[in-house]
Short mmCIF file of C-alpha atoms in Angstrom, two decimals:
data_model
loop_
_atom_site.label_atom_id
_atom_site.label_comp_id
_atom_site.label_asym_id
_atom_site.label_seq_id
_atom_site.Cartn_x
_atom_site.Cartn_y
_atom_site.Cartn_z
CA UNK A 2 118.98 110.45 71.48
CA UNK A 3 120.63 106.80 72.38
CA UNK A 4 120.60 106.27 75.56
CA UNK A 5 122.01 102.81 76.60
CA UNK A 6 120.86 102.12 80.81
CA UNK A 7 121.08 99.31 83.19
CA UNK A 8 118.18 99.18 85.36
CA UNK A 9 119.68 98.26 88.35
CA UNK A 10 122.90 96.17 89.40
CA UNK A 11 123.06 92.22 88.63
CA UNK A 12 121.69 89.78 90.47
CA UNK A 13 125.21 87.68 91.89
CA UNK A 14 125.17 84.15 92.74
CA UNK A 15 123.97 84.79 96.00
CA UNK A 16 120.64 85.94 94.95
CA UNK A 17 117.35 85.53 96.33
CA UNK A 18 115.31 86.05 94.05
CA UNK A 19 116.55 82.75 91.40
CA UNK A 20 117.21 85.39 89.13
CA UNK A 21 121.40 84.71 88.98
CA UNK A 22 122.64 84.63 85.49
CA UNK A 23 125.83 85.90 85.81
CA UNK A 24 126.86 88.77 86.53
CA UNK A 25 128.79 90.15 88.54
CA UNK A 26 129.20 93.51 90.14
CA UNK A 27 132.64 94.62 90.89
CA UNK A 28 133.91 95.53 93.19
CA UNK A 29 130.99 96.75 94.60
CA UNK A 30 128.34 95.18 97.97
CA UNK A 31 125.02 93.13 97.23
CA UNK A 32 123.56 92.72 93.63
CA UNK A 33 119.56 93.08 92.53
CA UNK A 34 117.27 92.84 94.89
CA UNK A 35 119.75 95.53 98.11
CA UNK A 36 119.35 98.66 98.35
CA UNK A 37 123.83 97.96 98.41
CA UNK A 38 125.77 100.17 95.78
CA UNK A 39 125.36 96.97 93.92
CA UNK A 40 121.98 97.02 93.34
CA UNK A 41 121.82 100.19 92.87
CA UNK A 42 124.10 101.43 91.21
CA UNK A 43 124.02 102.15 87.59
CA UNK A 44 126.03 102.62 84.55
CA UNK A 45 124.13 104.09 80.88
CA UNK A 46 126.08 105.51 77.22
CA UNK A 47 124.43 108.79 76.12
CA UNK A 48 124.39 109.65 72.35
CA UNK A 49 123.55 111.86 70.58
CA UNK A 50 123.54 112.87 66.62
CA UNK A 51 125.67 115.21 65.58
CA UNK A 52 122.24 116.92 63.76
CA UNK A 53 120.95 116.97 66.75
CA UNK A 54 123.01 119.90 68.76
CA UNK A 55 122.75 118.49 71.77
CA UNK A 56 125.43 117.29 72.41
CA UNK A 57 128.96 119.03 71.58
CA UNK A 58 131.68 117.78 70.70
CA UNK A 59 133.68 119.27 72.87
CA UNK A 60 131.49 116.95 75.44
CA UNK A 61 131.99 114.05 73.69
CA UNK A 62 133.02 110.52 75.07
CA UNK A 63 133.02 112.76 78.43
CA UNK A 64 132.41 110.26 82.64
CA UNK A 65 128.95 112.84 84.72
CA UNK A 66 129.34 111.75 87.57
CA UNK A 67 126.54 113.50 89.39
CA UNK A 68 123.62 112.33 91.07
CA UNK A 69 120.78 110.58 88.54
CA UNK A 70 118.08 108.53 89.74
CA UNK A 71 116.05 106.00 87.45
CA UNK A 72 112.91 108.52 87.88
CA UNK A 73 115.56 110.98 86.15
CA UNK A 74 115.19 109.61 82.58
CA UNK A 75 111.21 110.35 81.99
CA UNK A 76 112.18 114.41 82.28
CA UNK A 77 115.26 114.65 80.70
CA UNK A 78 113.41 112.90 77.43
CA UNK A 79 110.71 115.60 77.91
CA UNK A 80 113.30 118.18 77.69
CA UNK A 81 115.16 117.04 74.72
CA UNK A 82 112.28 116.33 71.91
CA UNK A 83 110.79 120.08 73.84
CA UNK A 84 107.78 118.79 75.38
CA UNK A 85 105.91 120.31 78.86
CA UNK A 86 105.78 117.79 80.87
CA UNK A 87 105.35 120.21 83.58
CA UNK A 88 101.48 118.93 84.58
CA UNK A 89 103.18 115.21 85.04
CA UNK A 90 102.95 113.87 88.51
CA UNK A 91 107.13 112.79 88.61
CA UNK A 92 108.93 111.79 91.06
CA UNK A 93 112.76 113.14 88.81
CA UNK A 94 113.72 116.40 87.76
CA UNK A 95 114.75 116.71 83.97
CA UNK A 96 118.95 115.97 83.84
CA UNK A 97 119.43 117.10 80.29
CA UNK A 98 121.84 120.37 81.21
CA UNK A 99 123.52 118.06 83.67
CA UNK A 100 124.83 115.23 80.74
CA UNK A 101 124.78 117.00 77.62
CA UNK A 102 125.55 120.66 78.68
CA UNK A 103 127.82 120.62 81.42
CA UNK A 104 125.80 122.18 84.18
CA UNK A 105 126.25 121.42 87.78
CA UNK A 106 124.75 118.71 89.91
CA UNK A 107 120.20 119.28 89.63
CA UNK A 108 119.63 116.50 91.95
CA UNK A 109 121.40 116.58 95.89
CA UNK A 110 119.91 112.68 97.21
CA UNK A 111 118.53 110.02 95.87
CA UNK A 112 115.95 108.16 98.22
CA UNK A 113 116.69 104.37 97.61
CA UNK A 114 113.21 102.96 98.83
CA UNK A 115 113.05 99.04 100.30
CA UNK A 116 115.68 95.78 98.67
CA UNK A 117 113.28 93.04 98.20
CA UNK A 118 113.51 90.70 102.08
CA UNK A 119 112.81 93.67 103.96
CA UNK A 120 109.94 92.47 105.41
CA UNK A 121 112.30 90.05 106.96
CA UNK A 122 113.82 92.19 108.79
CA UNK A 123 112.50 96.01 109.66
CA UNK A 124 109.96 96.37 106.79
CA UNK A 125 109.75 100.13 108.41
CA UNK A 126 113.07 100.85 108.83
CA UNK A 127 114.83 99.22 105.68
CA UNK A 128 114.99 102.44 103.84
CA UNK A 129 118.02 104.72 102.89
CA UNK A 130 119.48 107.35 101.32
CA UNK A 131 122.59 109.40 100.35
CA UNK A 132 123.32 113.16 99.60
CA UNK A 133 125.21 114.36 97.11
CA UNK A 134 128.29 114.60 99.87
CA UNK A 135 128.62 110.61 98.87
CA UNK A 136 126.88 110.64 102.89
CA UNK A 137 124.58 107.18 102.69
CA UNK A 138 122.81 106.75 105.84
CA UNK A 139 120.81 102.82 105.89
CA UNK A 140 118.36 102.91 108.08
CA UNK A 141 118.97 99.06 108.99
CA UNK A 142 119.96 96.83 106.81
CA UNK A 143 120.75 96.18 102.67
CA UNK A 144 119.07 93.32 102.43
CA UNK A 145 120.62 89.66 100.95
CA UNK A 146 122.84 89.75 99.50
CA UNK A 147 125.23 91.40 101.34
CA UNK A 148 128.80 89.69 99.84
CA UNK A 149 130.84 91.21 97.52
CA UNK A 150 131.02 90.71 94.46
CA UNK A 151 135.47 88.97 93.38
CA UNK A 152 137.78 89.72 90.55
CA UNK A 153 137.07 86.77 88.65
CA UNK A 154 140.05 87.98 85.44
CA UNK A 155 142.40 85.94 87.12
CA UNK A 156 139.75 83.36 87.49
CA UNK A 157 139.50 82.07 91.69
CA UNK A 158 140.14 78.14 93.03
CA UNK A 159 138.48 77.97 96.07
CA UNK A 160 139.97 75.02 97.41
CA UNK A 161 140.33 74.31 101.62
CA UNK A 162 141.45 71.40 102.57
CA UNK A 163 139.24 69.22 105.43
CA UNK A 164 141.83 70.27 109.00
CA UNK A 165 140.95 73.42 107.30
CA UNK A 166 136.82 73.16 108.21
CA UNK A 167 136.02 74.01 104.77
CA UNK A 168 133.20 74.96 102.95
CA UNK A 169 133.18 73.22 99.52
CA UNK A 170 132.75 75.09 96.42
CA UNK A 171 132.49 78.80 98.59
CA UNK A 172 134.66 81.97 98.22
CA UNK A 173 133.26 83.03 101.57
CA UNK A 174 134.73 86.12 99.71
CA UNK A 175 133.59 88.74 102.45
CA UNK A 176 134.86 86.69 105.72
CA UNK A 177 138.05 87.57 105.45
CA UNK A 178 140.58 88.01 108.52
CA UNK A 179 143.07 89.94 106.87
CA UNK A 180 141.34 92.41 103.81
CA UNK A 181 142.99 90.94 100.50
CA UNK A 182 144.11 88.26 101.33
CA UNK A 183 147.76 87.50 102.32
CA UNK A 184 149.99 86.48 99.91
CA UNK A 185 150.69 81.76 100.25
CA UNK A 186 153.01 79.78 97.82
CA UNK A 187 150.32 76.92 97.12
CA UNK A 188 147.62 75.73 99.77
CA UNK A 189 149.54 73.88 102.00
CA UNK A 190 150.33 77.15 103.13
CA UNK A 191 148.02 78.81 103.10
CA UNK A 192 146.16 76.22 105.18
CA UNK A 193 149.39 76.35 107.14
CA UNK A 194 148.98 80.12 107.97
CA UNK A 195 145.14 79.80 108.25
CA UNK A 196 146.78 76.62 111.25
CA UNK A 197 148.45 79.12 113.26
CA UNK A 198 146.50 82.56 113.09
CA UNK A 199 143.93 82.60 115.40
CA UNK A 200 140.10 82.72 114.80
CA UNK A 201 141.11 81.21 111.66
CA UNK A 202 138.18 79.13 110.75
CA UNK A 203 138.87 78.50 106.91
CA UNK A 204 140.15 79.75 104.08
CA UNK A 205 139.93 79.88 100.60
CA UNK A 206 142.56 79.83 97.86
CA UNK A 207 143.38 81.37 94.79
CA UNK A 208 146.46 79.39 92.68
CA UNK A 209 146.02 81.99 90.21
CA UNK A 210 147.37 84.29 91.52
CA UNK A 211 149.25 82.46 94.97
CA UNK A 212 146.72 84.07 97.54
CA UNK A 213 145.16 82.97 100.89
CA UNK A 214 142.17 84.51 102.19
CA UNK A 215 141.70 82.80 105.88
CA UNK A 216 138.26 83.18 107.13
CA UNK A 217 136.57 83.76 109.95
CA UNK A 218 133.74 82.43 109.61
CA UNK A 219 132.77 79.89 106.84
CA UNK A 220 129.01 79.40 108.16
CA UNK A 221 126.82 80.77 105.27
CA UNK A 222 122.95 82.27 105.77
CA UNK A 223 120.60 82.99 103.69
CA UNK A 224 122.78 80.93 100.65
CA UNK A 225 124.72 83.32 101.67
CA UNK A 226 129.03 83.94 103.60
CA UNK A 227 127.69 87.00 105.35
CA UNK A 228 130.02 89.52 106.11
CA UNK A 229 128.82 89.66 110.49
CA UNK A 230 127.24 93.37 109.83
CA UNK A 231 123.81 92.65 108.97
CA UNK A 232 122.38 94.95 112.12
CA UNK A 233 119.35 93.46 113.75
CA UNK A 234 118.61 97.28 114.08
CA UNK A 235 119.83 100.43 113.69
CA UNK A 236 121.55 102.31 111.62
CA UNK A 237 124.79 102.18 108.86
CA UNK A 238 126.69 105.16 107.79
CA UNK A 239 129.21 105.11 104.80
CA UNK A 240 130.59 107.77 102.53
CA UNK A 241 129.73 105.71 99.28
CA UNK A 242 132.42 108.70 97.17
CA UNK A 243 135.13 107.44 99.36
CA UNK A 244 134.11 104.15 100.20
CA UNK A 245 132.35 102.88 97.17
CA UNK A 246 132.32 99.35 97.65
CA UNK A 247 131.16 100.31 101.59
CA UNK A 248 133.27 98.28 103.81
CA UNK A 249 133.54 100.65 106.30
CA UNK A 250 130.92 101.04 108.34
CA UNK A 251 131.63 105.28 110.58
CA UNK A 252 128.10 105.60 112.02
CA UNK A 253 129.53 106.22 115.68
CA UNK A 254 132.07 108.69 113.83
CA UNK A 255 129.28 110.88 112.62
CA UNK A 256 126.01 111.09 114.97
CA UNK A 257 125.31 114.55 112.93
CA UNK A 258 125.15 112.67 110.08
CA UNK A 259 123.36 109.80 111.01
CA UNK A 260 120.60 112.62 112.61
CA UNK A 261 120.08 114.62 109.30
CA UNK A 262 119.73 111.49 106.84
CA UNK A 263 118.10 109.70 109.41
CA UNK A 264 116.18 113.37 109.30
CA UNK A 265 115.34 113.75 106.32
CA UNK A 266 114.50 110.15 104.94
CA UNK A 267 111.75 109.93 107.29
CA UNK A 268 110.71 113.51 106.45
CA UNK A 269 110.25 111.33 102.88
CA UNK A 270 108.62 107.81 104.11
CA UNK A 271 105.89 110.48 105.24
CA UNK A 272 105.13 111.89 102.26
CA UNK A 273 103.83 108.13 101.26
CA UNK A 274 101.53 107.69 98.44
CA UNK A 275 99.70 104.57 97.82
CA UNK A 276 99.08 104.64 94.16
CA UNK A 277 96.33 101.44 93.08
CA UNK A 278 98.09 99.51 90.73
CA UNK A 279 101.26 99.38 92.28
CA UNK A 280 101.58 96.68 94.54
CA UNK A 281 99.85 97.43 97.61
CA UNK A 282 96.25 97.63 96.72
CA UNK A 283 94.84 96.39 92.72
CA UNK A 284 94.14 99.33 90.63
CA UNK A 285 89.48 99.01 90.30
CA UNK A 286 90.02 100.15 86.51
CA UNK A 287 92.45 96.77 85.24
CA UNK A 288 90.67 93.23 85.80
CA UNK A 289 91.81 90.57 88.12
CA UNK A 290 95.46 89.26 86.93
CA UNK A 291 95.25 86.00 85.81
CA UNK A 292 98.88 84.53 85.59
CA UNK A 293 97.54 80.92 83.91
CA UNK A 294 96.65 83.62 80.87
CA UNK A 295 100.21 84.83 80.60
CA UNK A 296 102.03 81.47 79.96
CA UNK A 297 103.82 80.51 76.39
CA UNK A 298 104.08 76.59 75.71
CA UNK A 299 107.44 77.22 75.20
CA UNK A 300 109.07 79.90 77.76
CA UNK A 301 106.06 79.67 80.78
CA UNK A 302 105.47 82.42 82.44
CA UNK A 303 105.82 85.88 80.32
CA UNK A 304 105.40 89.53 81.01
CA UNK A 305 102.74 91.45 78.96
CA UNK A 306 100.11 94.58 79.03
CA UNK A 307 97.16 93.16 80.39
CA UNK A 308 95.35 96.41 81.51
CA UNK A 309 94.32 98.67 78.42
CA UNK A 310 94.76 102.44 80.76
CA UNK A 311 93.52 105.90 79.42
CA UNK A 312 96.73 107.09 77.64
CA UNK A 313 98.34 111.09 78.64
CA UNK A 314 99.41 112.88 75.54
CA UNK A 315 102.40 115.35 75.88
CA UNK A 316 102.16 118.76 74.12
#
């Protein structure tokens, strides 16, 4: 059995984590370090050799849309290997039947936890949950970066004339006054469109597609062009089945769903367990971590095991 999977969305160019290396999560919103779909929705390929008998020929090449969490991989591998993991304190559930036998969904919700810059906003409430119908509730905010990755297949040329108040070298893809932009045969026409449109603060012009994107703001915050949807408090609700890009916030139209998911996410948060060594408190069985002892003269800081723990044997 071979599984090739991502662990999270890619860090995009406006990431606050300093780890951008060219990734793009188009057409999703956000990236690594956030709980927007661009930071959390993963893709994977699972393969089993014909001699294993695990994957029938009729199911090869099939996409599986059921909900799955990264924590599900361990119990899934246990089930595939015939190991008994029932005695372990696992958060995941086995997806072996879903992936390899076309069974119905075994997971009805995914809890997203907090985004990386949560302490700068509301650390108590910056969590999210999604149910099997696609409803996703963010208790406050999804984190930075919060913009959308752009389609780079045509190439982007971020051009704006001085009279249109440009922000140099910034496409600001999520600040459009008109969703999807408007046709324009030249940059001059794009600038004219901006000048003659009430509320236009600037524009970007995609010359290869002859498309003009007029913007209601060219102001960037925390290294990102904000869409203006960041909430200081209160819930945000999206349906990520019909709106996977998280562009349409619909909490006002569905107060019953907001109430149901808020109650559920609060119930889950109430079960939080502080795990020694999990980031909040040190593990008393491990020596103090000293960064200087985990460096390489050629590449600098490195990640490596530094605490030997007792092993759990699976039978």
